[in-house]
CSV table of C-alpha atoms in Angstrom, one decimal:
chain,number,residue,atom,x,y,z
A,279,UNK,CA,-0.5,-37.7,22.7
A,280,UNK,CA,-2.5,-40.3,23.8
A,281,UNK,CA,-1.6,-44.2,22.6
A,282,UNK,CA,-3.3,-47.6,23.9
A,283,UNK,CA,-1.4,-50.8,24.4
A,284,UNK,CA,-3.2,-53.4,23.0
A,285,UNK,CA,-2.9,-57.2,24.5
A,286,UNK,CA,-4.2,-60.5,22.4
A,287,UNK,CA,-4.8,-63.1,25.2
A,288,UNK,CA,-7.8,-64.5,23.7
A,289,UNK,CA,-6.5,-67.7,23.1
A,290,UNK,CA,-5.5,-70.6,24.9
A,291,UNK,CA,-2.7,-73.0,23.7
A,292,UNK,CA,-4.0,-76.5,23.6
A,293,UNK,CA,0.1,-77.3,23.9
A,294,UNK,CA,0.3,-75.6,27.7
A,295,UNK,CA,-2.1,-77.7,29.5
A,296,UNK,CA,-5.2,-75.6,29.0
A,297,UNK,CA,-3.5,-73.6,31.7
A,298,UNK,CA,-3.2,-69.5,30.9
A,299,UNK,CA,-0.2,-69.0,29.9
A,300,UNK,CA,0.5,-65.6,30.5
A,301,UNK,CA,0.1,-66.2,34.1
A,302,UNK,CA,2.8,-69.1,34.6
A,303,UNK,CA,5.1,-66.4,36.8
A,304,UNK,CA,8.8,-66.0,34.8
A,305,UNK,CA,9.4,-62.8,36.6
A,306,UNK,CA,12.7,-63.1,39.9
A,307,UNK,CA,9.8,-61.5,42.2
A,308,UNK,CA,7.2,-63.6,41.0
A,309,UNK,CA,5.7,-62.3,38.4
A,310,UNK,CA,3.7,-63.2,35.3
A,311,UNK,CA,4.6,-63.4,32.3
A,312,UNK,CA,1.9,-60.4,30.9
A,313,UNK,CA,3.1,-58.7,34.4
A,314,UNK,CA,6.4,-58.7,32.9
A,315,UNK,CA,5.6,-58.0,29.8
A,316,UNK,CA,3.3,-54.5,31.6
A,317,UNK,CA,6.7,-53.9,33.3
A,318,UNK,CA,8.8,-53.4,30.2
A,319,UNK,CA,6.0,-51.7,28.0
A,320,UNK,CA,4.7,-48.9,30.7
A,321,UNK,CA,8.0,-46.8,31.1
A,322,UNK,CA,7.4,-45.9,27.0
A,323,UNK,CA,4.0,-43.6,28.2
A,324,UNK,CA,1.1,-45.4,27.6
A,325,UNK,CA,-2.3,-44.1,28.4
A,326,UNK,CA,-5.0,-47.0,28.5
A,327,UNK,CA,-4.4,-50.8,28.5
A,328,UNK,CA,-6.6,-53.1,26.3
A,329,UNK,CA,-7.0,-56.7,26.9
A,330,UNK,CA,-8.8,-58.8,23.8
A,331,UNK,CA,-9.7,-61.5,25.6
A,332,UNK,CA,-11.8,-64.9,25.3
A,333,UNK,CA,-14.5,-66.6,27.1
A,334,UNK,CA,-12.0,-68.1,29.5
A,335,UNK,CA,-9.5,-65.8,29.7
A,336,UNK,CA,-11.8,-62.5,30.8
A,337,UNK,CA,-12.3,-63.3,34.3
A,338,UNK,CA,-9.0,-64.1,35.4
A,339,UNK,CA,-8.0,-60.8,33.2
A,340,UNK,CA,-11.1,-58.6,35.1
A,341,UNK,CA,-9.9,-60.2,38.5
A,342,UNK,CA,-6.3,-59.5,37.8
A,343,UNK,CA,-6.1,-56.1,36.4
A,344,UNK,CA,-9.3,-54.8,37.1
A,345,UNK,CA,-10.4,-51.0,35.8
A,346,UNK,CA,-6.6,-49.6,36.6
A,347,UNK,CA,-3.2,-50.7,36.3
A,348,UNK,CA,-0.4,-49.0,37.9
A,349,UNK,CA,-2.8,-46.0,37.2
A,350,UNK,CA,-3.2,-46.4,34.2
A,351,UNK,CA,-7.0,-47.4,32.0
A,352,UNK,CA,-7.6,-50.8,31.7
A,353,UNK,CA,-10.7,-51.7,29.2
A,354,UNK,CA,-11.3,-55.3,27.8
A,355,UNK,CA,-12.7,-56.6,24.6
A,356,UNK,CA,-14.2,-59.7,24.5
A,357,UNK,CA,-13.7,-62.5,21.3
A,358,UNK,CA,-16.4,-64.4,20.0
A,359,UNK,CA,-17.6,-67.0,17.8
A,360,UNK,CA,-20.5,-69.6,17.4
A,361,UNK,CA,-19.6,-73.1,18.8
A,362,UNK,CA,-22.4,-73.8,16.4
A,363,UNK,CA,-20.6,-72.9,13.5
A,364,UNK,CA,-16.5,-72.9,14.3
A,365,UNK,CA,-14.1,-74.8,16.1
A,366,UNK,CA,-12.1,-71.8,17.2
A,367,UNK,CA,-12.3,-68.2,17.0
A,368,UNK,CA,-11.3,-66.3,13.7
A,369,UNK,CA,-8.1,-64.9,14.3
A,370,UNK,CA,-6.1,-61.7,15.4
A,371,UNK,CA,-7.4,-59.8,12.8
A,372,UNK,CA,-11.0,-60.7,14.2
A,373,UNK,CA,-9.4,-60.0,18.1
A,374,UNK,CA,-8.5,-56.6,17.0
A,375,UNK,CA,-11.3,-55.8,15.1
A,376,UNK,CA,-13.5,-56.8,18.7
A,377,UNK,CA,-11.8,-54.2,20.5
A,378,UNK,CA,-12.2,-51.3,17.3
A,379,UNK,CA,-14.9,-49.5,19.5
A,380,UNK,CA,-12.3,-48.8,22.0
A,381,UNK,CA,-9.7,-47.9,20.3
A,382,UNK,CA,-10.0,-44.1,19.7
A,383,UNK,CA,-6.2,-43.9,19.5
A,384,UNK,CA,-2.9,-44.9,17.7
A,385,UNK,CA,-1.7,-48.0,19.2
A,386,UNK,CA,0.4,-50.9,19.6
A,387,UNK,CA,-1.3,-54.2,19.6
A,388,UNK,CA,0.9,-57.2,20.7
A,389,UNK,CA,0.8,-61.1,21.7
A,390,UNK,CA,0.3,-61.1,25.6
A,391,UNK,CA,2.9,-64.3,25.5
A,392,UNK,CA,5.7,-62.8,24.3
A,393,UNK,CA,8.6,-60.6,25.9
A,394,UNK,CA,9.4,-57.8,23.4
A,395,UNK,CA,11.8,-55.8,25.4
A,396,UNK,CA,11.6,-51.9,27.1
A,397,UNK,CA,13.7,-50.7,24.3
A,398,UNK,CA,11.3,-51.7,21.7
A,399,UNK,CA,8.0,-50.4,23.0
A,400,UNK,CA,10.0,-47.1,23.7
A,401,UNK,CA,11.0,-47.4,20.0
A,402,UNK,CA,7.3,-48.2,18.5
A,403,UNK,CA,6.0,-45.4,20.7
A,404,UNK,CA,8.4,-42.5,19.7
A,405,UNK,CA,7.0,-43.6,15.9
A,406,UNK,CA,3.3,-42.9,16.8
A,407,UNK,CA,4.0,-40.0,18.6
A,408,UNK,CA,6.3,-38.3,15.5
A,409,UNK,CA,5.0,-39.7,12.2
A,410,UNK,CA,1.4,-40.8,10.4
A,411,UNK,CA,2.7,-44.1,9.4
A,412,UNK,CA,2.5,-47.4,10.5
A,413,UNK,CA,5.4,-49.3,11.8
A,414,UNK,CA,6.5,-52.5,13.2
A,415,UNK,CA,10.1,-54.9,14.3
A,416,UNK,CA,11.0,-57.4,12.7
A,417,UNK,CA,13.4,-60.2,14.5
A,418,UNK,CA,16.3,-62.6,12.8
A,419,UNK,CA,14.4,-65.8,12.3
A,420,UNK,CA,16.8,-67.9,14.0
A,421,UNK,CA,16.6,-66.1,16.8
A,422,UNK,CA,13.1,-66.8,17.2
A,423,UNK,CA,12.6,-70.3,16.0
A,424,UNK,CA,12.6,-73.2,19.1
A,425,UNK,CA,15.7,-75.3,19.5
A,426,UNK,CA,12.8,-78.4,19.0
A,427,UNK,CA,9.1,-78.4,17.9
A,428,UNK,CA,7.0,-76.4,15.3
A,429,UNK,CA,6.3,-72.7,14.6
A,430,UNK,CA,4.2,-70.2,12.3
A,431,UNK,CA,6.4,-67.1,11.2
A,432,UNK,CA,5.5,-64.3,8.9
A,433,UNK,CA,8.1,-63.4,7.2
A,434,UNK,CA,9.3,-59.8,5.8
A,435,UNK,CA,9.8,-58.7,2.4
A,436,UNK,CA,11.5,-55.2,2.5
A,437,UNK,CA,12.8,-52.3,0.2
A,438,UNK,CA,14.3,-49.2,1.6
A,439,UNK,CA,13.5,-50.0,4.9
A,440,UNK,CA,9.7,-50.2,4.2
A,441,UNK,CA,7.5,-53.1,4.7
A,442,UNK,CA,6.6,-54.5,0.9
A,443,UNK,CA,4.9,-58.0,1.8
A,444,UNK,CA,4.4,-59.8,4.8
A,445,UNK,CA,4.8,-64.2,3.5
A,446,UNK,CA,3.1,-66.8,6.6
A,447,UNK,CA,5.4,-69.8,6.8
A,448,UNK,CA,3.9,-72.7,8.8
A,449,UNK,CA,5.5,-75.4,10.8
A,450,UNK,CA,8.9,-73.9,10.8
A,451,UNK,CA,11.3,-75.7,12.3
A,452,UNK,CA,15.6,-75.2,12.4
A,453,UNK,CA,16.3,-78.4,9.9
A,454,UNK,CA,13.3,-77.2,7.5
A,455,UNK,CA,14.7,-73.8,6.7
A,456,UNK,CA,15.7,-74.7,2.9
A,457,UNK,CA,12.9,-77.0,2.1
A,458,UNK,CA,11.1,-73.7,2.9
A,459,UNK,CA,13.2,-71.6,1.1
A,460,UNK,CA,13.4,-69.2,3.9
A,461,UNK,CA,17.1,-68.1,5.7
A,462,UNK,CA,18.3,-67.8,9.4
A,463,UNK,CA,18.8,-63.8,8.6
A,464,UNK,CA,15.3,-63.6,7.4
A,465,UNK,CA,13.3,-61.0,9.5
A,466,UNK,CA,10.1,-62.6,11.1
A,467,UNK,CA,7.4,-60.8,12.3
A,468,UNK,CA,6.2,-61.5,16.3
A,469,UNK,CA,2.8,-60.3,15.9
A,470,UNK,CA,3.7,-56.6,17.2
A,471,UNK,CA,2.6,-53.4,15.0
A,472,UNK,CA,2.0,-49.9,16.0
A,473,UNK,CA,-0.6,-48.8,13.9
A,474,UNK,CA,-2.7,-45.6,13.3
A,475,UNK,CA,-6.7,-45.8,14.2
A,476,UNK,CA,-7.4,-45.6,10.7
A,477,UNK,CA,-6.3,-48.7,9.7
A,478,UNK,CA,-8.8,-50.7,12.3
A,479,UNK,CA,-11.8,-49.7,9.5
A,480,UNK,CA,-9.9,-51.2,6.7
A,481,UNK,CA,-8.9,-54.2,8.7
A,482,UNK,CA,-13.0,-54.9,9.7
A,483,UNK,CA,-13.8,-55.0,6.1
A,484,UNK,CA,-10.7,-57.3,5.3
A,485,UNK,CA,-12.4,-59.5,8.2
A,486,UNK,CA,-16.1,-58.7,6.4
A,487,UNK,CA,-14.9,-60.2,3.2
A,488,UNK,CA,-12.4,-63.4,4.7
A,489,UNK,CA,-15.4,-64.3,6.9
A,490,UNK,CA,-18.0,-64.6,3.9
A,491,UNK,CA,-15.2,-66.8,1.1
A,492,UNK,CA,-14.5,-68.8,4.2
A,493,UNK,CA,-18.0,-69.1,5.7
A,494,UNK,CA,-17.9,-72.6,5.3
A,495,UNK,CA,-14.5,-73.6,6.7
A,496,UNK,CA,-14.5,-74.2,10.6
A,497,UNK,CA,-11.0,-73.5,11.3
A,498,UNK,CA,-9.4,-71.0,9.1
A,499,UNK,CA,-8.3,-68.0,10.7
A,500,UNK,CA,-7.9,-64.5,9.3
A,501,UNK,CA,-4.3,-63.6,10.5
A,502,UNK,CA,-3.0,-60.1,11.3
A,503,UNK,CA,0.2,-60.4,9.7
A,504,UNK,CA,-1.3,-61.4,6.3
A,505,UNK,CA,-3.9,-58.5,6.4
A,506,UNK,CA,-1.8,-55.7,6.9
A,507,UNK,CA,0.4,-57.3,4.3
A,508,UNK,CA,-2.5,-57.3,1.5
A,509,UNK,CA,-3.5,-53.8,2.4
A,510,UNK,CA,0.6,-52.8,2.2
A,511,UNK,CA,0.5,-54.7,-1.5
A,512,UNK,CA,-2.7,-52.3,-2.0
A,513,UNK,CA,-1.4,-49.4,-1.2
A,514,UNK,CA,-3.8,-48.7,1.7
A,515,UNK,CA,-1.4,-48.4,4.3
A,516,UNK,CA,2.2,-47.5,4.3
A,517,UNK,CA,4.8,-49.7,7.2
A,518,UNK,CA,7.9,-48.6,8.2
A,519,UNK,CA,10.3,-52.0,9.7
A,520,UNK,CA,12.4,-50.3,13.0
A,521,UNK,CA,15.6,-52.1,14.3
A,522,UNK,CA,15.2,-53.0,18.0
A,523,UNK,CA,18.5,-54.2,20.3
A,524,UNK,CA,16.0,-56.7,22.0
A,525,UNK,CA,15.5,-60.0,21.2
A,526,UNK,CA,11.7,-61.8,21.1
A,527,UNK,CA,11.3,-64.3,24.6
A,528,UNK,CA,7.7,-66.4,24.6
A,529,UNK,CA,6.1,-69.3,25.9
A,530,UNK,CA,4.8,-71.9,23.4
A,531,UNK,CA,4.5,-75.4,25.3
A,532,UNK,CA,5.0,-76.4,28.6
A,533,UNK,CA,7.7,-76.2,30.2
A,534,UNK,CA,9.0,-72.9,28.8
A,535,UNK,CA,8.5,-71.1,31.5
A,536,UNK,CA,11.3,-72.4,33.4
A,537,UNK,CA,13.4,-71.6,30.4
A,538,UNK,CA,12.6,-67.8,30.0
A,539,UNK,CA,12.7,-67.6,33.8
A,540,UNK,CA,16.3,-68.3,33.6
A,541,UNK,CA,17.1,-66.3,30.1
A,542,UNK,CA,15.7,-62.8,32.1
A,543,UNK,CA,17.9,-63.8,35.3
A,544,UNK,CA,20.4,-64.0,32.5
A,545,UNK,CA,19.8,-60.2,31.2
A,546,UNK,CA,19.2,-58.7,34.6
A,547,UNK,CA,23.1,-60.5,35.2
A,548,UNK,CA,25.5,-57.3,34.5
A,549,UNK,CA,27.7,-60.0,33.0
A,550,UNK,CA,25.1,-60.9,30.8
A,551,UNK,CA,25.4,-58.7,26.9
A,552,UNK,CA,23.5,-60.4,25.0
A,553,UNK,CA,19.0,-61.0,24.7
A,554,UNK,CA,18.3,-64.5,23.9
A,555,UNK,CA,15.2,-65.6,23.0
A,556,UNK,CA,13.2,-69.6,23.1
């Protein structure tokens, strides 16, 4: 069976220098962070790579990876938007829905700056291959929340081990959790979903419909998480939560690098037992 791994690198965080930050190298042979990230997703059987990429991001993507990877595909997608019109793109959902045309597969479309773990691609990709649902991870909030600064989370509502309603939180931070009325044990989402090819058509006329209420707003994004949630709370698509053993590692500001260098020396440590996460 056939299933694509799909990358969001698109974007650039204004908070890491303008740099790329899937490139700062976290890996004990020098590799990059979306290296790493290759390294831990390809033993699961994947047949073509995707990268969604943006005007800045493409070349050093193209350069980089090329047409082949470890011999597998590699095709790339590109993001737009007017300059004219916004003042930054208009979200995953819109990221996805720019690679639709070359997606003729399930899939698994994930952030290209965070670690997920080999387990949980393995996990993701046994569910595509066995079932005609959708499914994702969820991760215990705390465990995915900075020790200081900021963060967006979408959090899960679940019953019977189903997704029922996927809630964004913004500017999340470990002293804010009850003024939020969200708990440590809460599972977040981390912006990975394997999803069947028949959901990208749905998600495109989601994106049709955000784009023309919010034609006028130059910043609003259309966010993954909250889509799929509104066509769960529809009944148009049916998500399954799956338990992973790992734990979520990324890079938000500068600076973090250094830090999950040291957490993976930390799991590739046999004395090490346990998967943190920044």
């Amino acid at each position: 069976m056939n299933i694509s791994l799909v990358y969001m690198v698109a974007g650039l965080s204004s908070r890491f220098g303008g740099n790329i930050k899937q490139f700062a190298k976290v890996g004990s042979k020098g590799e990059t962070l979306i290296e790493y990230s290759l390294k831990q997703a390809l033993p699961a059987g994947f047949t073509k790579i995707i990268f969604i990429v943006g005007e800045k991001t493409r070349k050093p993507f193209e350069e980089t990876f090329k047409k082949k990877y470890k011999g597998i595909p590699v095709e790339y997608a590109l993001q737009e938007f007017d300059r004219a019109e916004r003042d930054k793109p208009w979200g995953t959902v819109d990221a996805l829905c720019a690679a639709s045309d070359i997606i003729q597969e399930p899939f698994i479309v994930c952030n290209g700056d965070d670690l997920y773990g080999t387990t949980t691609f393995a996990i993701l990709i046994d569910f595509l291959k066995n079932n005609t649902e959708n499914a994702t991870v969820g991760y215990t909030l705390e465990e995915v929340l900075p020790e200081e600064g900021k963060v967006n989370r979408g959090i899960f509502q679940l019953e019977n081990g189903y997704v029922k309603k996927i809630k964004e939180y913004f500017d999340i931070e470990k002293n804010n959790l009850q003024e939020k009325k969200i708990d440590e044990n809460d599972k977040a989402s981390m912006n990975i979903f394997a999803l069947q090819r028949n959901v990208l058509p749905l998600l495109q006329k989601s994106l049709d419909n955000f784009k023309k209420e919010n034609e006028n707003d130059r910043k609003k994004e259309c966010l993954l998480p909250n889509e799929l949630s509104q066509l769960i709370q529809k009944n148009k698509i049916i998500m399954k939560m799956l338990s992973t053993p790992d734990r979520c590692i990324g890079i938000t500001n500068p600076g973090d690098e250094e830090i999950v260098r040291k957490l993976l020396e930390n799991q590739e440590n046999p004395q090490c037992t346990t998967h943190l996460s920044v």
